[in-house]
């Protein structure tokens, strides 16, 4: 039987049977992620490629046209800082998306569920991850045409490769904005506790600056090791942003908020600079938040200087091995 050709450049079309075989008939043992609208399986394709296979639920409120638009969007977002779409399946009523597999799990697992498999991240790794994520959002906001708003940027959507370099995932929720400078959309979005920009509650609108806010929350998690919302903490410490903001700009208190796992691994100067970036990103007023291109430019010297000092061969090795850049 002849395989159907893909209408999308660089994206392969798979049959449902091929994906059944790749996942051992969608075995529970191969489940690596489970969300409200899909289940993600680890699978091995016919050519030996290990992939993450996202099986969308049948009752998902998305028509054929919307699915095709999603595939079209994903196929055009080509960046070393975004998880790559390898293919898709639209076989009868089955809808699946096939992505590159990221073997080191999610940032969420490393920060909040450390184990023998997911070790705690050191300061240098956190700087590099912060920069990789910033570059991913910069690409969506500045280099995608039209502008793309991620809408659900969070630690579980940051995946890590064998070298602990980060790529951003879950663009099934992404939407194209209406203009290049501040792409704005009015929409209902998943209310991931602690990540959603405050203006959404009052206006129902999201812009690129809403992604900046979510990025700031992730940067705070990298700094503090805390989750965005934790009702088990003492009063006044439940919401990460509210607790962190007054400390981020206080030179005497900023040390006290740092994750104990990275104490002593950074200079006070670098810590203050990263804290200042985080403080700007989570400003309540969207207009006061920076553009992601500015965040990238602020982080480049911090990541580059730290890693060149602590690991002289690091920059050369990673440029060759991963295709990523500073």
Tab-separated table of C-alpha atoms in Angstrom:
chain	number	residue	atom	x	y	z
A	1	UNK	CA	0.000	0.000	0.000
A	2	UNK	CA	1.408	3.351	-1.012
A	3	UNK	CA	2.083	5.759	1.831
A	4	UNK	CA	0.216	9.104	1.632
A	5	UNK	CA	2.356	12.139	0.862
A	6	UNK	CA	2.577	15.005	3.308
A	7	UNK	CA	1.354	18.438	2.335
A	8	UNK	CA	3.798	19.924	4.850
A	9	UNK	CA	7.493	20.261	4.100
A	10	UNK	CA	9.724	18.100	6.300
A	11	UNK	CA	6.758	16.440	8.009
A	12	UNK	CA	6.034	12.741	7.481
A	13	UNK	CA	2.589	11.141	7.284
A	14	UNK	CA	2.112	8.007	9.389
A	15	UNK	CA	-0.640	5.422	9.363
A	16	UNK	CA	-2.326	4.464	12.608
A	17	UNK	CA	-0.998	0.912	12.279
A	18	UNK	CA	2.571	2.194	12.050
A	19	UNK	CA	2.129	4.098	15.291
A	20	UNK	CA	0.440	1.133	16.972
A	21	UNK	CA	3.521	-0.915	16.130
A	22	UNK	CA	5.874	1.872	17.284
A	23	UNK	CA	4.244	2.041	20.720
A	24	UNK	CA	3.575	-1.682	21.230
A	25	UNK	CA	-0.138	-1.104	20.658
A	26	UNK	CA	-0.088	2.071	22.770
A	27	UNK	CA	1.099	0.180	25.816
A	28	UNK	CA	0.656	1.811	29.219
A	29	UNK	CA	4.328	1.017	29.819
A	30	UNK	CA	5.232	3.533	27.101
A	31	UNK	CA	3.204	6.456	28.481
A	32	UNK	CA	5.474	9.436	29.195
A	33	UNK	CA	2.868	12.176	29.515
A	34	UNK	CA	-0.834	12.586	30.168
A	35	UNK	CA	-2.826	15.776	29.677
A	36	UNK	CA	-6.429	16.843	29.457
A	37	UNK	CA	-6.623	16.445	25.695
A	38	UNK	CA	-3.988	13.830	24.905
A	39	UNK	CA	-1.682	11.034	26.018
A	40	UNK	CA	1.989	10.991	24.985
A	41	UNK	CA	3.805	7.714	24.333
A	42	UNK	CA	7.434	6.904	23.758
A	43	UNK	CA	7.738	4.960	20.528
A	44	UNK	CA	10.294	3.614	18.069
A	45	UNK	CA	9.533	4.358	14.422
A	46	UNK	CA	10.240	1.928	11.583
A	47	UNK	CA	13.593	3.584	10.815
A	48	UNK	CA	14.721	3.269	14.451
A	49	UNK	CA	13.991	6.867	15.432
A	50	UNK	CA	12.797	7.235	19.021
A	51	UNK	CA	9.838	9.626	19.087
A	52	UNK	CA	7.227	11.132	21.377
A	53	UNK	CA	3.825	10.201	19.950
A	54	UNK	CA	0.959	12.414	21.085
A	55	UNK	CA	-2.416	10.714	20.749
A	56	UNK	CA	-5.262	13.234	20.843
A	57	UNK	CA	-8.464	12.175	22.572
A	58	UNK	CA	-11.358	11.407	20.231
A	59	UNK	CA	-13.707	13.718	22.105
A	60	UNK	CA	-11.314	16.643	21.662
A	61	UNK	CA	-13.289	19.609	20.382
A	62	UNK	CA	-11.256	20.104	17.249
A	63	UNK	CA	-12.437	19.577	13.702
A	64	UNK	CA	-10.429	18.357	10.741
A	65	UNK	CA	-9.715	21.888	9.526
A	66	UNK	CA	-8.438	22.940	12.953
A	67	UNK	CA	-6.185	19.874	13.155
A	68	UNK	CA	-4.709	20.610	9.723
A	69	UNK	CA	-4.107	24.222	10.744
A	70	UNK	CA	-2.323	22.996	13.858
A	71	UNK	CA	-0.071	20.709	11.819
A	72	UNK	CA	0.615	23.552	9.388
A	73	UNK	CA	1.610	25.880	12.231
A	74	UNK	CA	3.831	23.283	13.904
A	75	UNK	CA	5.537	22.398	10.622
A	76	UNK	CA	6.533	26.030	10.032
A	77	UNK	CA	8.005	26.668	13.482
A	78	UNK	CA	11.558	25.523	12.846
A	79	UNK	CA	13.987	26.492	15.599
A	80	UNK	CA	16.631	24.568	17.568
A	81	UNK	CA	14.870	25.822	20.705
A	82	UNK	CA	11.489	24.266	19.855
A	83	UNK	CA	10.638	20.560	19.949
A	84	UNK	CA	10.476	19.429	16.314
A	85	UNK	CA	7.359	17.986	14.706
A	86	UNK	CA	8.403	14.839	12.821
A	87	UNK	CA	5.027	13.808	11.480
A	88	UNK	CA	1.322	13.333	12.001
A	89	UNK	CA	-1.476	10.836	11.543
A	90	UNK	CA	-5.006	11.625	10.377
A	91	UNK	CA	-6.183	8.070	9.787
A	92	UNK	CA	-9.997	7.809	9.910
A	93	UNK	CA	-10.959	9.239	13.323
A	94	UNK	CA	-7.432	8.953	14.786
A	95	UNK	CA	-5.415	12.151	15.259
A	96	UNK	CA	-1.788	11.925	16.377
A	97	UNK	CA	1.275	14.168	16.341
A	98	UNK	CA	4.818	12.764	16.307
A	99	UNK	CA	7.606	14.817	17.885
A	100	UNK	CA	11.311	14.364	18.493
A	101	UNK	CA	11.964	12.570	21.780
A	102	UNK	CA	13.709	14.490	24.567
A	103	UNK	CA	15.374	11.895	26.832
A	104	UNK	CA	15.969	14.009	29.930
A	105	UNK	CA	12.368	14.667	30.854
A	106	UNK	CA	10.846	18.002	31.797
A	107	UNK	CA	12.157	20.964	33.735
A	108	UNK	CA	9.342	20.284	36.201
A	109	UNK	CA	10.780	16.858	36.987
A	110	UNK	CA	14.303	18.160	37.560
A	111	UNK	CA	13.242	21.101	39.726
A	112	UNK	CA	10.432	19.614	41.756
A	113	UNK	CA	10.738	15.813	41.554
A	114	UNK	CA	14.490	15.086	41.708
A	115	UNK	CA	15.419	11.404	41.738
A	116	UNK	CA	18.141	9.098	40.518
A	117	UNK	CA	16.728	9.707	37.031
A	118	UNK	CA	16.193	13.456	37.321
A	119	UNK	CA	19.072	15.006	39.235
A	120	UNK	CA	18.948	18.541	40.681
A	121	UNK	CA	20.176	21.215	38.276
A	122	UNK	CA	23.245	23.297	39.065
A	123	UNK	CA	23.443	27.068	38.541
A	124	UNK	CA	25.134	26.823	35.151
A	125	UNK	CA	22.493	24.434	33.824
A	126	UNK	CA	19.740	26.740	35.059
A	127	UNK	CA	21.286	29.723	33.276
A	128	UNK	CA	21.525	27.798	30.011
A	129	UNK	CA	17.953	26.535	30.325
A	130	UNK	CA	16.715	30.074	31.034
A	131	UNK	CA	18.477	31.311	27.901
A	132	UNK	CA	17.256	28.446	25.709
A	133	UNK	CA	13.656	29.106	26.794
A	134	UNK	CA	14.052	32.833	26.207
A	135	UNK	CA	15.328	32.135	22.687
A	136	UNK	CA	12.344	29.865	22.011
A	137	UNK	CA	9.851	32.583	22.942
A	138	UNK	CA	11.912	35.214	21.110
A	139	UNK	CA	11.614	33.083	17.966
A	140	UNK	CA	7.834	32.796	18.323
A	141	UNK	CA	7.369	36.500	19.015
A	142	UNK	CA	9.918	38.039	16.649
A	143	UNK	CA	10.712	35.578	13.864
A	144	UNK	CA	7.496	33.635	13.250
A	145	UNK	CA	5.173	35.155	10.637
A	146	UNK	CA	2.716	36.113	11.902
A	147	UNK	CA	3.664	36.381	15.569
A	148	UNK	CA	2.886	33.288	17.650
A	149	UNK	CA	1.762	33.445	21.278
A	150	UNK	CA	2.501	30.221	23.149
A	151	UNK	CA	-0.267	30.748	25.772
A	152	UNK	CA	0.782	27.894	28.085
A	153	UNK	CA	4.488	28.315	28.782
A	154	UNK	CA	5.398	26.442	31.984
A	155	UNK	CA	7.962	24.017	33.415
A	156	UNK	CA	6.175	20.910	32.166
A	157	UNK	CA	6.445	22.287	28.613
A	158	UNK	CA	10.220	22.696	28.841
A	159	UNK	CA	11.958	19.472	27.755
A	160	UNK	CA	15.642	18.644	28.204
A	161	UNK	CA	18.064	16.876	25.866
A	162	UNK	CA	21.016	14.629	26.879
A	163	UNK	CA	23.143	17.733	27.554
A	164	UNK	CA	20.414	19.430	29.629
A	165	UNK	CA	19.735	21.926	26.871
A	166	UNK	CA	16.100	23.015	26.757
A	167	UNK	CA	13.476	22.968	24.028
A	168	UNK	CA	9.963	24.313	24.417
A	169	UNK	CA	6.993	22.103	23.581
A	170	UNK	CA	3.198	21.967	23.448
A	171	UNK	CA	2.382	24.301	20.611
A	172	UNK	CA	-1.012	22.688	20.170
A	173	UNK	CA	-2.202	25.592	22.295
A	174	UNK	CA	-0.225	28.261	20.464
A	175	UNK	CA	-2.106	30.891	18.483
A	176	UNK	CA	-1.054	33.296	15.796
A	177	UNK	CA	-1.396	36.918	16.819
A	178	UNK	CA	-2.939	39.680	14.779
A	179	UNK	CA	0.139	41.850	14.373
A	180	UNK	CA	3.919	41.657	14.440
A	181	UNK	CA	4.603	43.948	17.373
A	182	UNK	CA	2.288	42.685	20.056
A	183	UNK	CA	0.197	39.881	18.557
A	184	UNK	CA	-3.018	39.923	20.564
A	185	UNK	CA	-5.758	37.346	20.831
A	186	UNK	CA	-8.999	37.068	22.735
A	187	UNK	CA	-9.463	33.478	23.782
A	188	UNK	CA	-10.121	31.001	26.536
A	189	UNK	CA	-6.917	29.367	27.709
A	190	UNK	CA	-6.004	26.650	30.201
A	191	UNK	CA	-5.718	28.272	33.612
A	192	UNK	CA	-2.457	26.741	34.788
A	193	UNK	CA	-2.256	27.941	38.382
A	194	UNK	CA	0.399	30.561	38.961
A	195	UNK	CA	1.543	31.035	35.355
A	196	UNK	CA	-1.244	33.090	33.790
A	197	UNK	CA	-0.645	36.832	33.409
A	198	UNK	CA	-2.947	38.975	35.597
A	199	UNK	CA	-4.359	40.995	32.683
A	200	UNK	CA	-6.132	37.916	31.335
A	201	UNK	CA	-8.506	37.895	34.318
A	202	UNK	CA	-9.676	41.447	33.566
A	203	UNK	CA	-9.495	41.637	29.758
A	204	UNK	CA	-9.667	38.047	28.501
A	205	UNK	CA	-6.848	38.957	26.109
A	206	UNK	CA	-3.349	37.585	25.796
A	207	UNK	CA	-0.354	39.186	24.096
A	208	UNK	CA	3.308	38.351	23.715
A	209	UNK	CA	3.750	40.109	27.074
A	210	UNK	CA	1.560	37.404	28.631
A	211	UNK	CA	4.162	34.847	27.546
A	212	UNK	CA	6.822	37.092	29.103
A	213	UNK	CA	4.989	36.900	32.435
A	214	UNK	CA	4.829	33.095	32.253
A	215	UNK	CA	8.530	33.041	31.401
A	216	UNK	CA	9.213	35.153	34.484
A	217	UNK	CA	7.419	32.583	36.641
A	218	UNK	CA	9.608	29.803	35.204
A	219	UNK	CA	12.706	31.931	35.837
A	220	UNK	CA	11.575	32.326	39.450
A	221	UNK	CA	11.251	28.554	39.711
A	222	UNK	CA	14.803	28.166	38.419
A	223	UNK	CA	15.993	30.655	41.052
A	224	UNK	CA	14.010	29.450	44.040
A	225	UNK	CA	13.145	25.807	43.420
A	226	UNK	CA	9.557	26.639	44.431
A	227	UNK	CA	6.342	25.875	42.566
A	228	UNK	CA	4.120	28.775	41.356
A	229	UNK	CA	1.334	27.998	43.814
A	230	UNK	CA	1.839	26.135	47.091
A	231	UNK	CA	-0.909	26.277	49.716
A	232	UNK	CA	1.209	24.185	52.088
A	233	UNK	CA	3.543	27.119	52.668
A	234	UNK	CA	2.961	29.731	55.411
A	235	UNK	CA	0.514	32.616	54.783
A	236	UNK	CA	2.061	35.183	52.449
A	237	UNK	CA	4.139	32.544	50.660
A	238	UNK	CA	1.398	30.663	48.780
A	239	UNK	CA	1.844	32.532	45.472
A	240	UNK	CA	5.433	32.512	44.215
A	241	UNK	CA	5.256	35.838	42.351
A	242	UNK	CA	3.704	37.733	45.275
A	243	UNK	CA	6.273	36.326	47.699
A	244	UNK	CA	9.246	36.849	45.386
A	245	UNK	CA	8.662	40.341	43.959
A	246	UNK	CA	9.670	42.391	47.039
A	247	UNK	CA	12.742	40.182	47.535
A	248	UNK	CA	13.968	40.248	43.942
A	249	UNK	CA	14.979	43.898	44.114
A	250	UNK	CA	16.323	43.794	47.689
A	251	UNK	CA	20.063	43.059	47.616
A	252	UNK	CA	19.994	41.948	51.244
A	253	UNK	CA	17.096	39.512	50.823
A	254	UNK	CA	17.676	38.109	47.343
A	255	UNK	CA	20.162	35.503	48.653
A	256	UNK	CA	17.578	34.153	51.081
A	257	UNK	CA	15.141	33.192	48.327
A	258	UNK	CA	17.571	31.054	46.311
A	259	UNK	CA	17.096	27.294	46.009
A	260	UNK	CA	19.371	25.653	48.637
A	261	UNK	CA	20.479	23.180	45.935
A	262	UNK	CA	22.476	25.933	44.186
A	263	UNK	CA	23.728	27.937	47.158
A	264	UNK	CA	27.363	28.937	46.697
A	265	UNK	CA	27.433	28.228	42.941
A	266	UNK	CA	26.931	31.806	41.717
A	267	UNK	CA	28.356	35.275	42.183
A	268	UNK	CA	26.222	37.854	43.962
A	269	UNK	CA	26.450	40.073	40.875
A	270	UNK	CA	25.052	37.361	38.583
A	271	UNK	CA	22.282	36.525	41.046
A	272	UNK	CA	21.199	40.166	41.269
A	273	UNK	CA	21.114	40.431	37.462
A	274	UNK	CA	18.993	37.296	37.026
A	275	UNK	CA	16.690	38.430	39.843
A	276	UNK	CA	16.256	41.801	38.113
A	277	UNK	CA	15.277	40.080	34.846
A	278	UNK	CA	12.721	37.940	36.675
A	279	UNK	CA	11.302	40.997	38.459
A	280	UNK	CA	10.786	42.823	35.155
A	281	UNK	CA	9.105	39.813	33.534
A	282	UNK	CA	6.481	39.395	36.280
A	283	UNK	CA	5.501	43.058	36.537
A	284	UNK	CA	1.707	43.316	37.038
A	285	UNK	CA	1.442	45.877	34.212
A	286	UNK	CA	2.098	44.229	30.853
A	287	UNK	CA	3.605	47.393	29.346
A	288	UNK	CA	6.383	47.364	31.940
A	289	UNK	CA	7.550	43.875	30.998
A	290	UNK	CA	10.480	43.536	28.581
A	291	UNK	CA	10.411	41.985	25.125
A	292	UNK	CA	11.857	38.491	24.929
A	293	UNK	CA	14.588	39.773	22.627
A	294	UNK	CA	15.752	42.014	25.489
A	295	UNK	CA	15.647	39.110	27.945
A	296	UNK	CA	17.831	37.075	25.574
A	297	UNK	CA	20.381	39.865	25.271
A	298	UNK	CA	20.510	40.229	29.053
A	299	UNK	CA	21.056	36.503	29.635
A	300	UNK	CA	23.649	35.842	26.912
A	301	UNK	CA	26.660	37.328	28.772
A	302	UNK	CA	25.627	35.688	32.054
A	303	UNK	CA	25.368	32.181	30.563
A	304	UNK	CA	28.405	32.607	28.335
A	305	UNK	CA	30.713	33.997	31.011
A	306	UNK	CA	29.694	31.492	33.677
A	307	UNK	CA	30.097	28.459	31.460
A	308	UNK	CA	33.313	29.604	29.774
A	309	UNK	CA	34.884	30.149	33.207
A	310	UNK	CA	33.615	26.909	34.743
A	311	UNK	CA	33.994	24.648	31.708
A	312	UNK	CA	36.461	25.949	29.083
A	313	UNK	CA	35.446	23.408	26.437
A	314	UNK	CA	31.724	23.862	26.979
A	315	UNK	CA	30.929	26.420	24.286
A	316	UNK	CA	32.812	24.618	21.544
A	317	UNK	CA	31.356	21.216	22.501
A	318	UNK	CA	27.746	22.350	22.601
A	319	UNK	CA	27.914	24.317	19.382
A	320	UNK	CA	29.125	21.174	17.658
A	321	UNK	CA	26.883	18.647	19.369
A	322	UNK	CA	23.526	20.321	19.648
A	323	UNK	CA	23.334	23.068	17.063
A	324	UNK	CA	22.374	25.539	19.772
A	325	UNK	CA	24.045	28.882	20.201
A	326	UNK	CA	24.463	31.639	22.723
